[in-house]
Coordinates of C-alpha atoms in Angstrom, one line a residue:
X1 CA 9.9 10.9 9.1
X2 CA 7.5 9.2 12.1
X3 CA 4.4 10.7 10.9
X4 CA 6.1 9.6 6.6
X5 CA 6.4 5.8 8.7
X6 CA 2.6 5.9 9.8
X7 CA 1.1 6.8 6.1
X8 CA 2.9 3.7 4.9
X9 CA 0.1 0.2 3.7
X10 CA 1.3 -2.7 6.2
X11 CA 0.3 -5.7 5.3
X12 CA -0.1 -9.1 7.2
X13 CA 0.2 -12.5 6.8
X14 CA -3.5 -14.5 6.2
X15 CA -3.6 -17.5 8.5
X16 CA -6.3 -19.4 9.4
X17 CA -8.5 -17.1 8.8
X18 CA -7.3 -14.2 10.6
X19 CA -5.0 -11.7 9.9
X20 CA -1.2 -11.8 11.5
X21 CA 1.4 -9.5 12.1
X22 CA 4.8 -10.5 11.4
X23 CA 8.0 -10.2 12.9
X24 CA 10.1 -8.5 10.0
X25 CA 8.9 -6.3 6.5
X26 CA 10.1 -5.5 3.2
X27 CA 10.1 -2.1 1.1
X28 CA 7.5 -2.3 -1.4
X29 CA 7.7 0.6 -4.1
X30 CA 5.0 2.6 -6.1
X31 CA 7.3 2.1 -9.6
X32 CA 5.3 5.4 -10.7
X33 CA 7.3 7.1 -7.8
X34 CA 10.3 5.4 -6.7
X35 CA 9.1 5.9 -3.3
X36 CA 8.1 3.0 -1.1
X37 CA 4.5 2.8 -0.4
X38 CA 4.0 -0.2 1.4
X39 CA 5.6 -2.8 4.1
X40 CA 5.1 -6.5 2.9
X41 CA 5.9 -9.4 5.6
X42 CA 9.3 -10.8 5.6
X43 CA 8.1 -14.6 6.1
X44 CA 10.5 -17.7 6.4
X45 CA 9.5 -21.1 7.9
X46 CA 7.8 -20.2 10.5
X47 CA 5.0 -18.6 9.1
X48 CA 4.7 -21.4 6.2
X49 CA 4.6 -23.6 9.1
X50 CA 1.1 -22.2 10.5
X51 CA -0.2 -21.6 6.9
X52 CA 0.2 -25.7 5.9
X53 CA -1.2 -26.4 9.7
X54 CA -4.5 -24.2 9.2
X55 CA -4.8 -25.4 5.3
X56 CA -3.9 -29.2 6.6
X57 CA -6.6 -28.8 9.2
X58 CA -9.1 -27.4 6.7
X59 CA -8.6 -30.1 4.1
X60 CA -11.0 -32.5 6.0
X61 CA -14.0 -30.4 5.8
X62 CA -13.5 -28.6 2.3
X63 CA -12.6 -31.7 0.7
X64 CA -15.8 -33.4 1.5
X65 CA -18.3 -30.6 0.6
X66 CA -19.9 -31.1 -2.6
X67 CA -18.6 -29.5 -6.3
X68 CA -22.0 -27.2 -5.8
X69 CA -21.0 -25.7 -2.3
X70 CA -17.9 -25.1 -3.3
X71 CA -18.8 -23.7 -6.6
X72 CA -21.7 -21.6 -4.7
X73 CA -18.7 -19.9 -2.4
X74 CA -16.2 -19.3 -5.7
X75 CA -19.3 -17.4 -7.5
X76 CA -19.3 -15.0 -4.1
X77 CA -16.0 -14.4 -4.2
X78 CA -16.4 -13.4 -7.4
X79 CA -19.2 -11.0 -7.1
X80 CA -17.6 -9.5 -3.7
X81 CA -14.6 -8.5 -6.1
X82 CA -16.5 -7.1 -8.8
X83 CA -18.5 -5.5 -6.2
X84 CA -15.1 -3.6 -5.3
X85 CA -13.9 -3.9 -9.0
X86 CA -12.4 -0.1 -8.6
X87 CA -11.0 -0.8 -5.6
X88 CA -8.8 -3.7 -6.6
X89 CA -8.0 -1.8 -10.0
X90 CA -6.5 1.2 -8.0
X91 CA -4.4 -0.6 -5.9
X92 CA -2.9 -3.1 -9.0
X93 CA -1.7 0.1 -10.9
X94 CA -0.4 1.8 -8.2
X95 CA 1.0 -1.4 -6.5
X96 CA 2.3 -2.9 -9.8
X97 CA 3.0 0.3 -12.3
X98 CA 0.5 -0.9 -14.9
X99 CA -2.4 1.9 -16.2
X100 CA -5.4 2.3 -14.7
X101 CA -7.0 1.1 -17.9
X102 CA -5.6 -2.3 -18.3
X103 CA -6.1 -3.0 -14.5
X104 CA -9.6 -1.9 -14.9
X105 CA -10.5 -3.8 -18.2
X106 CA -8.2 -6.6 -17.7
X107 CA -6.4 -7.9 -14.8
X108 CA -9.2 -7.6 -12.0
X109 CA -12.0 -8.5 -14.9
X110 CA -10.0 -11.8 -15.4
X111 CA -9.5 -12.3 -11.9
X112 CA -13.2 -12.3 -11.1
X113 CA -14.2 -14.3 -14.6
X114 CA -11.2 -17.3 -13.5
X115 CA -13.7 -17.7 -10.1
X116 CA -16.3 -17.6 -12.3
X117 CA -15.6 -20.2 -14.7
X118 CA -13.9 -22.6 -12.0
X119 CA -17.4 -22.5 -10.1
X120 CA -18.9 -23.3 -13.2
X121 CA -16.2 -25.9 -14.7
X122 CA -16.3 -28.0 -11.4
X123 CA -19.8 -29.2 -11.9
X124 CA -19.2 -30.9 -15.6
X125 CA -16.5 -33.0 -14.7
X126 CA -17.0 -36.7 -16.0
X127 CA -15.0 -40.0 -14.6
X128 CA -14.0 -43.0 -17.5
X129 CA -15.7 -46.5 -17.0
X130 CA -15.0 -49.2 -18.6
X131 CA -16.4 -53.1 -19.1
X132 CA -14.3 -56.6 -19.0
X133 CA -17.6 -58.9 -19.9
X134 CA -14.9 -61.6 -20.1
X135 CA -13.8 -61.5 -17.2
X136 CA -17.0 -60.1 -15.8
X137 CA -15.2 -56.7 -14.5
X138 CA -16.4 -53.5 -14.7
X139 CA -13.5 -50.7 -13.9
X140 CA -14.1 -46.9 -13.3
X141 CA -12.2 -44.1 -12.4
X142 CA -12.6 -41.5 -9.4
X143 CA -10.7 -38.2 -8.7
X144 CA -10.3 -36.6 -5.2
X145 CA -8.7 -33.2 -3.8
X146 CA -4.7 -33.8 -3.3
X147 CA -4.2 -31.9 0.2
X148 CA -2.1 -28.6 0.7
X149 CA -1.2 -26.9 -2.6
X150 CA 1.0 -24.2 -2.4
X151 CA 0.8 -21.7 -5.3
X152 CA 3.5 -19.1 -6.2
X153 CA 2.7 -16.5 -8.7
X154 CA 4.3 -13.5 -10.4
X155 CA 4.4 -9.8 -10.7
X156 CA 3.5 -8.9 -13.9
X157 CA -0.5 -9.5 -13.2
X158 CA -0.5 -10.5 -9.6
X159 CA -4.2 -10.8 -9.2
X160 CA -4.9 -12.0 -12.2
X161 CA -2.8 -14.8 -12.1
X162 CA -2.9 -15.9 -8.2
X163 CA -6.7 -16.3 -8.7
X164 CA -5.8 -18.5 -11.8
X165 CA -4.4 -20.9 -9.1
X166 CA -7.0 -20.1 -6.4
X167 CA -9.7 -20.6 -8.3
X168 CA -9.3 -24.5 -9.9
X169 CA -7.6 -25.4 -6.5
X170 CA -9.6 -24.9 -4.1
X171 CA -12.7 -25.8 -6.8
X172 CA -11.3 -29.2 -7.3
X173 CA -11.2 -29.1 -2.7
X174 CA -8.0 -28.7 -2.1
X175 CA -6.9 -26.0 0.7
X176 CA -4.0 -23.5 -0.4
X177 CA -1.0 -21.7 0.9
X178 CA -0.3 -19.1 -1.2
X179 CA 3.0 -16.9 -2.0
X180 CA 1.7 -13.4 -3.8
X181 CA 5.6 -11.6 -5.4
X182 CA 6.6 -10.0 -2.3
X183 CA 6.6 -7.0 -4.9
X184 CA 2.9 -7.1 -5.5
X185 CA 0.8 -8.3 -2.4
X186 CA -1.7 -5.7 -2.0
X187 CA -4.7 -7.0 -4.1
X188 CA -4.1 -10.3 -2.6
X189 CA -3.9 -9.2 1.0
X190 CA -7.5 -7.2 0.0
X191 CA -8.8 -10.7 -1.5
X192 CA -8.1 -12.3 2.0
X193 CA -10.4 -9.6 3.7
X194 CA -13.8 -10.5 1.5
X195 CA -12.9 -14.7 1.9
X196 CA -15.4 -14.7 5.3
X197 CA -18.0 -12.9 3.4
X198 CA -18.2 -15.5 0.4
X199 CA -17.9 -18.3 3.0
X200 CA -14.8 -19.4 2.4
X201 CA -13.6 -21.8 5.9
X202 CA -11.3 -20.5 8.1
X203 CA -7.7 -22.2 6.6
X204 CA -9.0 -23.1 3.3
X205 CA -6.7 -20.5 1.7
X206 CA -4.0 -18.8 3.8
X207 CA -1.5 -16.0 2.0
X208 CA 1.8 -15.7 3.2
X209 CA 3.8 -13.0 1.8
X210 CA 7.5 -12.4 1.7
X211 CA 10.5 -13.1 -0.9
X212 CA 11.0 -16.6 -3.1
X213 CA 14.3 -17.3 -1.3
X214 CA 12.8 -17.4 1.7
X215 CA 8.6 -18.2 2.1
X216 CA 8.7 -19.6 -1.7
X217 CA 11.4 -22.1 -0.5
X218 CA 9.8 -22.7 3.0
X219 CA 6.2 -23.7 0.8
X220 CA 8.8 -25.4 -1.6
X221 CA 10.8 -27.5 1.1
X222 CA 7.8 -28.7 3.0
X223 CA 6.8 -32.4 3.5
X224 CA 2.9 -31.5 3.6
X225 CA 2.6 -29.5 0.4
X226 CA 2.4 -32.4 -2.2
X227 CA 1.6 -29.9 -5.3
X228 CA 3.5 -26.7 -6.1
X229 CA 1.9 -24.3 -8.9
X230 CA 4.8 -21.7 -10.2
X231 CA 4.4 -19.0 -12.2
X232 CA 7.9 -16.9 -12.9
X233 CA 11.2 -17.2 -14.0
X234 CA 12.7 -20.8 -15.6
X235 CA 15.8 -19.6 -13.5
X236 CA 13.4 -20.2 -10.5
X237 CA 11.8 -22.8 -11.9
X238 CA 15.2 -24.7 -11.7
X239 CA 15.8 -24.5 -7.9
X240 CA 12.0 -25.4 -7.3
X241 CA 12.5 -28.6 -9.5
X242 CA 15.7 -29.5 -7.6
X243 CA 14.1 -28.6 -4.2
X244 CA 10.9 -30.5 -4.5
X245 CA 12.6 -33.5 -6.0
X246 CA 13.7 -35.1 -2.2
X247 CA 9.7 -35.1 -2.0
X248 CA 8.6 -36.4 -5.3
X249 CA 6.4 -33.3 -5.5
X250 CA 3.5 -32.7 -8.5
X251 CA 5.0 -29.0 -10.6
X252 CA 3.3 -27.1 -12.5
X253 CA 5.5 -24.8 -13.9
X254 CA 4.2 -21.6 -16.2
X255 CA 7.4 -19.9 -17.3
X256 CA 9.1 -17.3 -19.6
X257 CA 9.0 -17.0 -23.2
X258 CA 10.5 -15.3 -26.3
X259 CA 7.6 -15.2 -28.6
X260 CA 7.8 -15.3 -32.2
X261 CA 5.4 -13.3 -34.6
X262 CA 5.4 -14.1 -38.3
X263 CA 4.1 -11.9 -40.3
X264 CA 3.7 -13.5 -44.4
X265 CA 3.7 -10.4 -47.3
X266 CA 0.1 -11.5 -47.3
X267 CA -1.2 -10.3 -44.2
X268 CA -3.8 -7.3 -43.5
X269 CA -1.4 -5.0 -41.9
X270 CA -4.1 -2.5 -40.8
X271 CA -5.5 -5.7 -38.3
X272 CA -1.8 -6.8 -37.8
X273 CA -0.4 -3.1 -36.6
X274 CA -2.2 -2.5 -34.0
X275 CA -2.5 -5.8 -32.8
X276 CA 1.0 -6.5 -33.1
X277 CA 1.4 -2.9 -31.1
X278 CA -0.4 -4.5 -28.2
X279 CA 1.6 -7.7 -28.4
X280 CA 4.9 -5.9 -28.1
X281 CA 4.0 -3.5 -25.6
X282 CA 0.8 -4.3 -23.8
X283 CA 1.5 -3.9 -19.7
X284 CA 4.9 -2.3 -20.6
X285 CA 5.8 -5.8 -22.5
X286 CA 5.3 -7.2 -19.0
X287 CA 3.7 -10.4 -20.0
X288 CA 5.0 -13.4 -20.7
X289 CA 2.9 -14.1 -23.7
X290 CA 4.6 -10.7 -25.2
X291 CA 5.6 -10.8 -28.8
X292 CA 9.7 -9.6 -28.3
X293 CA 10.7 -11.3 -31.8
X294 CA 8.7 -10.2 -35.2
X295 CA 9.7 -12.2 -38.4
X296 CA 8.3 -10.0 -41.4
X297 CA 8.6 -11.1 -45.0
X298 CA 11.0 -9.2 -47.1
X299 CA 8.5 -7.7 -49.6
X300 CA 6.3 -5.9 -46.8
X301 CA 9.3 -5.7 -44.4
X302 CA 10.1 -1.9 -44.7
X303 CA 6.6 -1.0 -45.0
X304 CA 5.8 -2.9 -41.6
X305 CA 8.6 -1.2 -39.9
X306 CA 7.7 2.2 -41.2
X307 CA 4.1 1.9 -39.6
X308 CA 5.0 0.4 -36.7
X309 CA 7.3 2.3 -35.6
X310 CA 5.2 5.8 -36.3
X311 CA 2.2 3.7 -34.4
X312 CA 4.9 3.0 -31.5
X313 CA 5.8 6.8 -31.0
X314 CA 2.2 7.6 -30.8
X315 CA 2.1 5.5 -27.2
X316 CA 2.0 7.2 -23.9
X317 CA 4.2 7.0 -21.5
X318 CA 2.7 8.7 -18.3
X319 CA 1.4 8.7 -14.3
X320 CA -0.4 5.3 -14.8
X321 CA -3.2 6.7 -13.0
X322 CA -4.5 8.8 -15.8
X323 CA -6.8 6.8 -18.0
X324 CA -5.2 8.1 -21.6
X325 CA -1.9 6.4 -20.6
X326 CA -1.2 3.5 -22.9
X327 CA 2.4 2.8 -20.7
X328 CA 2.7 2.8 -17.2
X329 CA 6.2 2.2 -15.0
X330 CA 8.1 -1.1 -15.5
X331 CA 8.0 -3.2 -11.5
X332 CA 11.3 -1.9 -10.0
X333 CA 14.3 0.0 -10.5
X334 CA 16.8 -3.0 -10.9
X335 CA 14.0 -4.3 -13.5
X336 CA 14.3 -1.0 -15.6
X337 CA 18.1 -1.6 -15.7
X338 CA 17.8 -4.7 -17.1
X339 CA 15.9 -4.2 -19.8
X340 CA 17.3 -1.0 -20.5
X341 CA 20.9 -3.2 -21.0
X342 CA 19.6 -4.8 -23.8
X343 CA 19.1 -1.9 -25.9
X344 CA 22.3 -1.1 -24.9
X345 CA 24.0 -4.2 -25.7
X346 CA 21.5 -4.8 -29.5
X347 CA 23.4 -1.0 -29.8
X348 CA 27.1 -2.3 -29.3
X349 CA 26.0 -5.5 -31.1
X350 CA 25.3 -3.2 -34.4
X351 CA 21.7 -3.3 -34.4
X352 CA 19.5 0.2 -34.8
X353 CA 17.3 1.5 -32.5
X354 CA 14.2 2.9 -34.1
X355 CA 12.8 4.8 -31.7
X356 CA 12.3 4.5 -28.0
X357 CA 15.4 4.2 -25.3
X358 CA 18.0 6.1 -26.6
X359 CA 16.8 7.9 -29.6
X360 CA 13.4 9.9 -28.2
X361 CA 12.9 11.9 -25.4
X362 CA 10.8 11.0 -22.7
X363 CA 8.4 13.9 -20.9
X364 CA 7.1 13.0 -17.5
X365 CA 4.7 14.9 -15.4
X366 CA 5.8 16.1 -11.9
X367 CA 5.7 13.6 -9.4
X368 CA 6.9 10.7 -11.7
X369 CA 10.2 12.0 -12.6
X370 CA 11.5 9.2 -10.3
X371 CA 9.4 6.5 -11.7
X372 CA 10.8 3.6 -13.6
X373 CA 9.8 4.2 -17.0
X374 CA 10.6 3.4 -20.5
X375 CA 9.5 4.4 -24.2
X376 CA 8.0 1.4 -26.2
X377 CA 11.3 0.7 -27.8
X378 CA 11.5 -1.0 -31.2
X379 CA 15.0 -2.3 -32.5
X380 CA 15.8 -3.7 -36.4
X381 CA 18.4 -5.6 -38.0
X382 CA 19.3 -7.4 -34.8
X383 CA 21.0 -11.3 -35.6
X384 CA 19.4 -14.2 -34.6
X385 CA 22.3 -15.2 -32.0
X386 CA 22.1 -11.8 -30.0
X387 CA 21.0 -11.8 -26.8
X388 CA 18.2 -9.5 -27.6
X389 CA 16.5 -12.3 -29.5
X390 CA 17.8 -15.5 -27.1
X391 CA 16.6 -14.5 -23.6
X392 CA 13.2 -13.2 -22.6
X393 CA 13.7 -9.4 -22.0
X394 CA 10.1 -8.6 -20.3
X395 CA 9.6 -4.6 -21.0
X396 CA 8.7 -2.4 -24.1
X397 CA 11.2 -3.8 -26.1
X398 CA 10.9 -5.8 -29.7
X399 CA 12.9 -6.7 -32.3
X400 CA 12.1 -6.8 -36.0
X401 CA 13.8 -8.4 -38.5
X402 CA 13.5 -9.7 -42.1
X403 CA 12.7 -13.4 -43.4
X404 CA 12.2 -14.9 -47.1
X405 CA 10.9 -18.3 -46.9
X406 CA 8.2 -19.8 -44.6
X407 CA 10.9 -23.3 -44.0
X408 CA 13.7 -20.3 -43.0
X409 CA 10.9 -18.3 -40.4
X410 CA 10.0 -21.6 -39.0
X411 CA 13.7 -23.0 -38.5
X412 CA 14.6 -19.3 -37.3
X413 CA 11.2 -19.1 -34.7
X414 CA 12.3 -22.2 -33.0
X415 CA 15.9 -20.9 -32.8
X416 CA 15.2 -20.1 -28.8
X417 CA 15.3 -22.6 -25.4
X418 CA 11.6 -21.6 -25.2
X419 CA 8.1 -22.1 -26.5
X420 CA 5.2 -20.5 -24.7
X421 CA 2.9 -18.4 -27.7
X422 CA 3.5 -17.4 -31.5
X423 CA 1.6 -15.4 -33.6
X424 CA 1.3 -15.5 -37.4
X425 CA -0.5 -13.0 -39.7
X426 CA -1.2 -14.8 -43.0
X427 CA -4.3 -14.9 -45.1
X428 CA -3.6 -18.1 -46.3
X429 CA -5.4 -20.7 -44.8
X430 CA -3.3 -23.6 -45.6
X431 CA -0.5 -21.8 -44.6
X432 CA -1.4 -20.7 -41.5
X433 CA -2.2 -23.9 -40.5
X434 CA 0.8 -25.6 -42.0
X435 CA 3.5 -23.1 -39.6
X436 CA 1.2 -23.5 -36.6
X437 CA 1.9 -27.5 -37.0
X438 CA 5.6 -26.6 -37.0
X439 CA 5.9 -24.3 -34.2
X440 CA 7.2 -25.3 -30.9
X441 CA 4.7 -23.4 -29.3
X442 CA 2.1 -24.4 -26.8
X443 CA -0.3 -21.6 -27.5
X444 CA -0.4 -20.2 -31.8
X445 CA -2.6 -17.2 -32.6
X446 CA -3.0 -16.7 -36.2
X447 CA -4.1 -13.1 -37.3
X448 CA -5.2 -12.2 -33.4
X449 CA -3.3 -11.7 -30.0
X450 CA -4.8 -13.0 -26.5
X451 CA -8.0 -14.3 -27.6
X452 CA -8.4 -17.2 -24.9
X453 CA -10.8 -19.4 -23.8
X454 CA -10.2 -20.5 -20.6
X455 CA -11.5 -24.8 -21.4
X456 CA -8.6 -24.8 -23.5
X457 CA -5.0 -26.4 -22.5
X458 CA -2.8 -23.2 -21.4
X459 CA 1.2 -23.6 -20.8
X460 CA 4.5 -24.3 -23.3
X461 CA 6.8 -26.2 -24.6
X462 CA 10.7 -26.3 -23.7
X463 CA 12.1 -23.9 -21.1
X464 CA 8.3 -22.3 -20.8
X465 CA 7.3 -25.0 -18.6
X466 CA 6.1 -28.5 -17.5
X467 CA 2.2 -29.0 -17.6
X468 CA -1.2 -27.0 -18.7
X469 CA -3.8 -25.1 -17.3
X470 CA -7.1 -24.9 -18.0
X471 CA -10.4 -26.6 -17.6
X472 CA -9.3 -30.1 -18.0
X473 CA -5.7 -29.8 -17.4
X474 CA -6.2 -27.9 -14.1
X475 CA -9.0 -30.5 -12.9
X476 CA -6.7 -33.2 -13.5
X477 CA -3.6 -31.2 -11.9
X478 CA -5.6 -30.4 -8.7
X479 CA -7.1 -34.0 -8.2
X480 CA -5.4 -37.7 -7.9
X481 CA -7.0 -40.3 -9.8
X482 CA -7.5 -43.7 -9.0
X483 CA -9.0 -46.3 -10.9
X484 CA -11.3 -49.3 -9.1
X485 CA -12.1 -52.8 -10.6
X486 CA -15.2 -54.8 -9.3
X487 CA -15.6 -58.3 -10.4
X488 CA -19.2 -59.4 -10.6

């Protein structure tokens, strides 16, 4: 088992610009295996500690260059990604359980693109001004970096989303400590090792690794991080609110979501199929903009379930390193359970399983037989108080069920603590805009699915979260504002 030990990735914390060992590791797992892969820091206070040293020392000196050298060292970043675009795209599918494909054409694409469009973003910023002639004042408004922000992001898309926080934060001059899920570190530790090359100062962004309990509540807990930027659970969520609170501490708070699709008995079901396909099941319903609840108008209702549950057979479910694999593995064993229990418990409840968990066979290749994965699974006439359709369930699982009236689907769509994304097929144009008023959704798409542009507020309403992201929203997030009055 020595030589087993040797093969194993260790990674190490990123402080200060230099790499460093730490004194205990976790188990990472390859979820396409079951075997661990990978040894990922075990930090606590200690190592936070050095991280908000090196980024407070840093802040000086980032903070005062100009929008354009900062911008100039996000656009290398970005190109020394892409450069390794393959690279990256390996390690997230194999690190995270996602195919090869969608880590290929979307999570390391988007991580490069949100450099991209914060180095571009940061130089069209404007500040408010306005005149007293009265009194003979003028007023105007200024925005500076905050300090230290410390950024906690997810599993689900771990590069994608840590660079989401990177990018506007240090664009906007702030210096970062960073807390990649200790289940997914390996893209960001390879992000630390190109941040010389672009330029990036030695403590400008430091990545400490390890588990929520203990590094996320370290960066949480400590006096010199005035910003924390969460993406995850609105069970975690909770105990960073109530931890932060002793230091009056700006959240941003991205969290879960049990997304509604509508579909009206006027919608183009060969666009709303597919799309609704992806919406479902799209990095093994591992998103938290997933579609797990779809409303479908009586009259069309068992034609829609027909189709979309012959389309959802047709899905692969494979080795996520071969590129005709439309499902990879779910993140861990325990994860698997979990969403496997709600198909369970929709079963006990009285609700059918259509196909997936349960009902069809699933055929892996050798080498994955220990891999944590799942059939696209679709479930019907489940009620609106089960648990299936109350809490987020985050893996290849969606319920259908019928509606009649658009007052009933709108009264039934807010039925849930949260209100991240919706989606509603209708050709009707007045209609579609009439339920997107209604819904208590931060984000509606209307006949499309993930179509975002990145200027654009980003976030929910209710138990998905406190705040936006975005062009705009992140600028203002990442920057205090102060306004200044000269009399004349």
């Amino acid at each position: 088992t020595m030589a087993h030990s040797e093969a194993l990735l260790v990674l190490e914390n990123f402080i200060a610009g230099k790499f460093v060992p730490c004194s205990s590791y976790i188990d990472s797992y390859n979820p396409s295996t079951g075997d661990v892969y990978c040894r990922v820091p075990d930090s606590g206070k200690e190592e936070v500690e050095a991280a908000v040293k090196a980024a407070k020392a840093a802040f000086p000196i980032w903070s005062s260059k100009s929008p354009l050298e900062r911008s100039e060292i996000l656009n290398k970043l970005a190109d020394l990604i892409e450069h390794d675009l393959e690279a990256f795209a390996q390690a997230e599918s194999k690190d995270q359980g996602k195919t090869i494909t969608f880590a290929r054409t979307v999570d390391i694409p988007r991580a490069v693109y949100n450099f991209r469009f914060f180095a571009s973003s940061i130089l069209h910023h404007t500040t408010e001004c306005t005149e007293m002639t009265s009194v003979g004042c003028v007023h105007y408004t200024s925005r500076a970096p905050v300090g230290v922000a410390g950024l906690i992001s997810p599993w689900n898309l771990p590069l994608y989303l840590l660079t989401w926080k990177i990018a506007p934060a240090i664009a906007c001059g702030n210096t970062v400590v960073a807390k990649p899920s200790e289940m997914t570190s390996v893209t960001a530790w390879m992000m630390c090792k190109l941040l010389e090359k672009a330029g990036v100062p030695h403590g400008v962004v430091n990545v400490v690794f390890g588990t929520g309990a203990k590094a996320g509540e370290a960066l949480v807990c400590h006096p010199d991080v005035p910003l924390i930027s969460f993406t995850g659970s609105t069970l975690t969520a909770q105990r960073i609110t109530e931890k932060s609170a002793p230091h009056c501490k700006r959240l941003s708070l991205e969290l879960g979501g049990k997304n509604p699709a509508i579909v009206f008995d006027d919608a183009d079901l060969s666009q709303c199929i597919p799309t609704t396909l992806r919406s479902s099941f799209a990095n093994q319903g591992e998103i938290c903009l997933c579609t797990s609840r779809i409303f479908v108008q009586r009259g069309i209702y068992s034609e829609f379930l027909k189709r979309f549950v012959a389309e959802a057979k047709k899905w692969k479910v494979g080795n996520p390193s071969d590129p005709t694999v439309d499902v990879g593995a779910l993140i861990s064993k325990e994860h698997l359970e979990k969403v496997r229990s709600y198909v369970k418990k929709a079963q006990a409840e009285g609700a059918r399983v259509l196909c997936g968990e349960g009902v069809d066979s699933l055929a892996l290749p050798t080498g994955n037989q220990k891999g944590y994965f799942m059939l696209p699974t679709v479930i019907a006439e489940v009620k609106d108080e089960s648990c299936c359709m109350q809490e987020e369930i985050f893996g290849p699982v969606t319920c259908v069920v019928a509606f009649d009236t658009e007052d009933e689907v709108i009264g039934r769509a807010n039925g849930v603590k949260y209100g991240l994304a919706a989606t509603v097929w209708s050709s009707n144009v007045g209609r579609v805009h009439r339920v997107a008023r209604r819904l208590q959704s931060g984000l509606v798409w209307t006949n499309c699915w993930l179509i975002r542009d990145l200027n654009l507020p980003f976030g929910g309403m209710k138990a998905s979260g406190i705040g936006r992201e975005g062009a705009k929203d992140s600028y203002e997030f990442f920057t205090e504002v102060k306004t200044i009055t000269i009399k004349h």
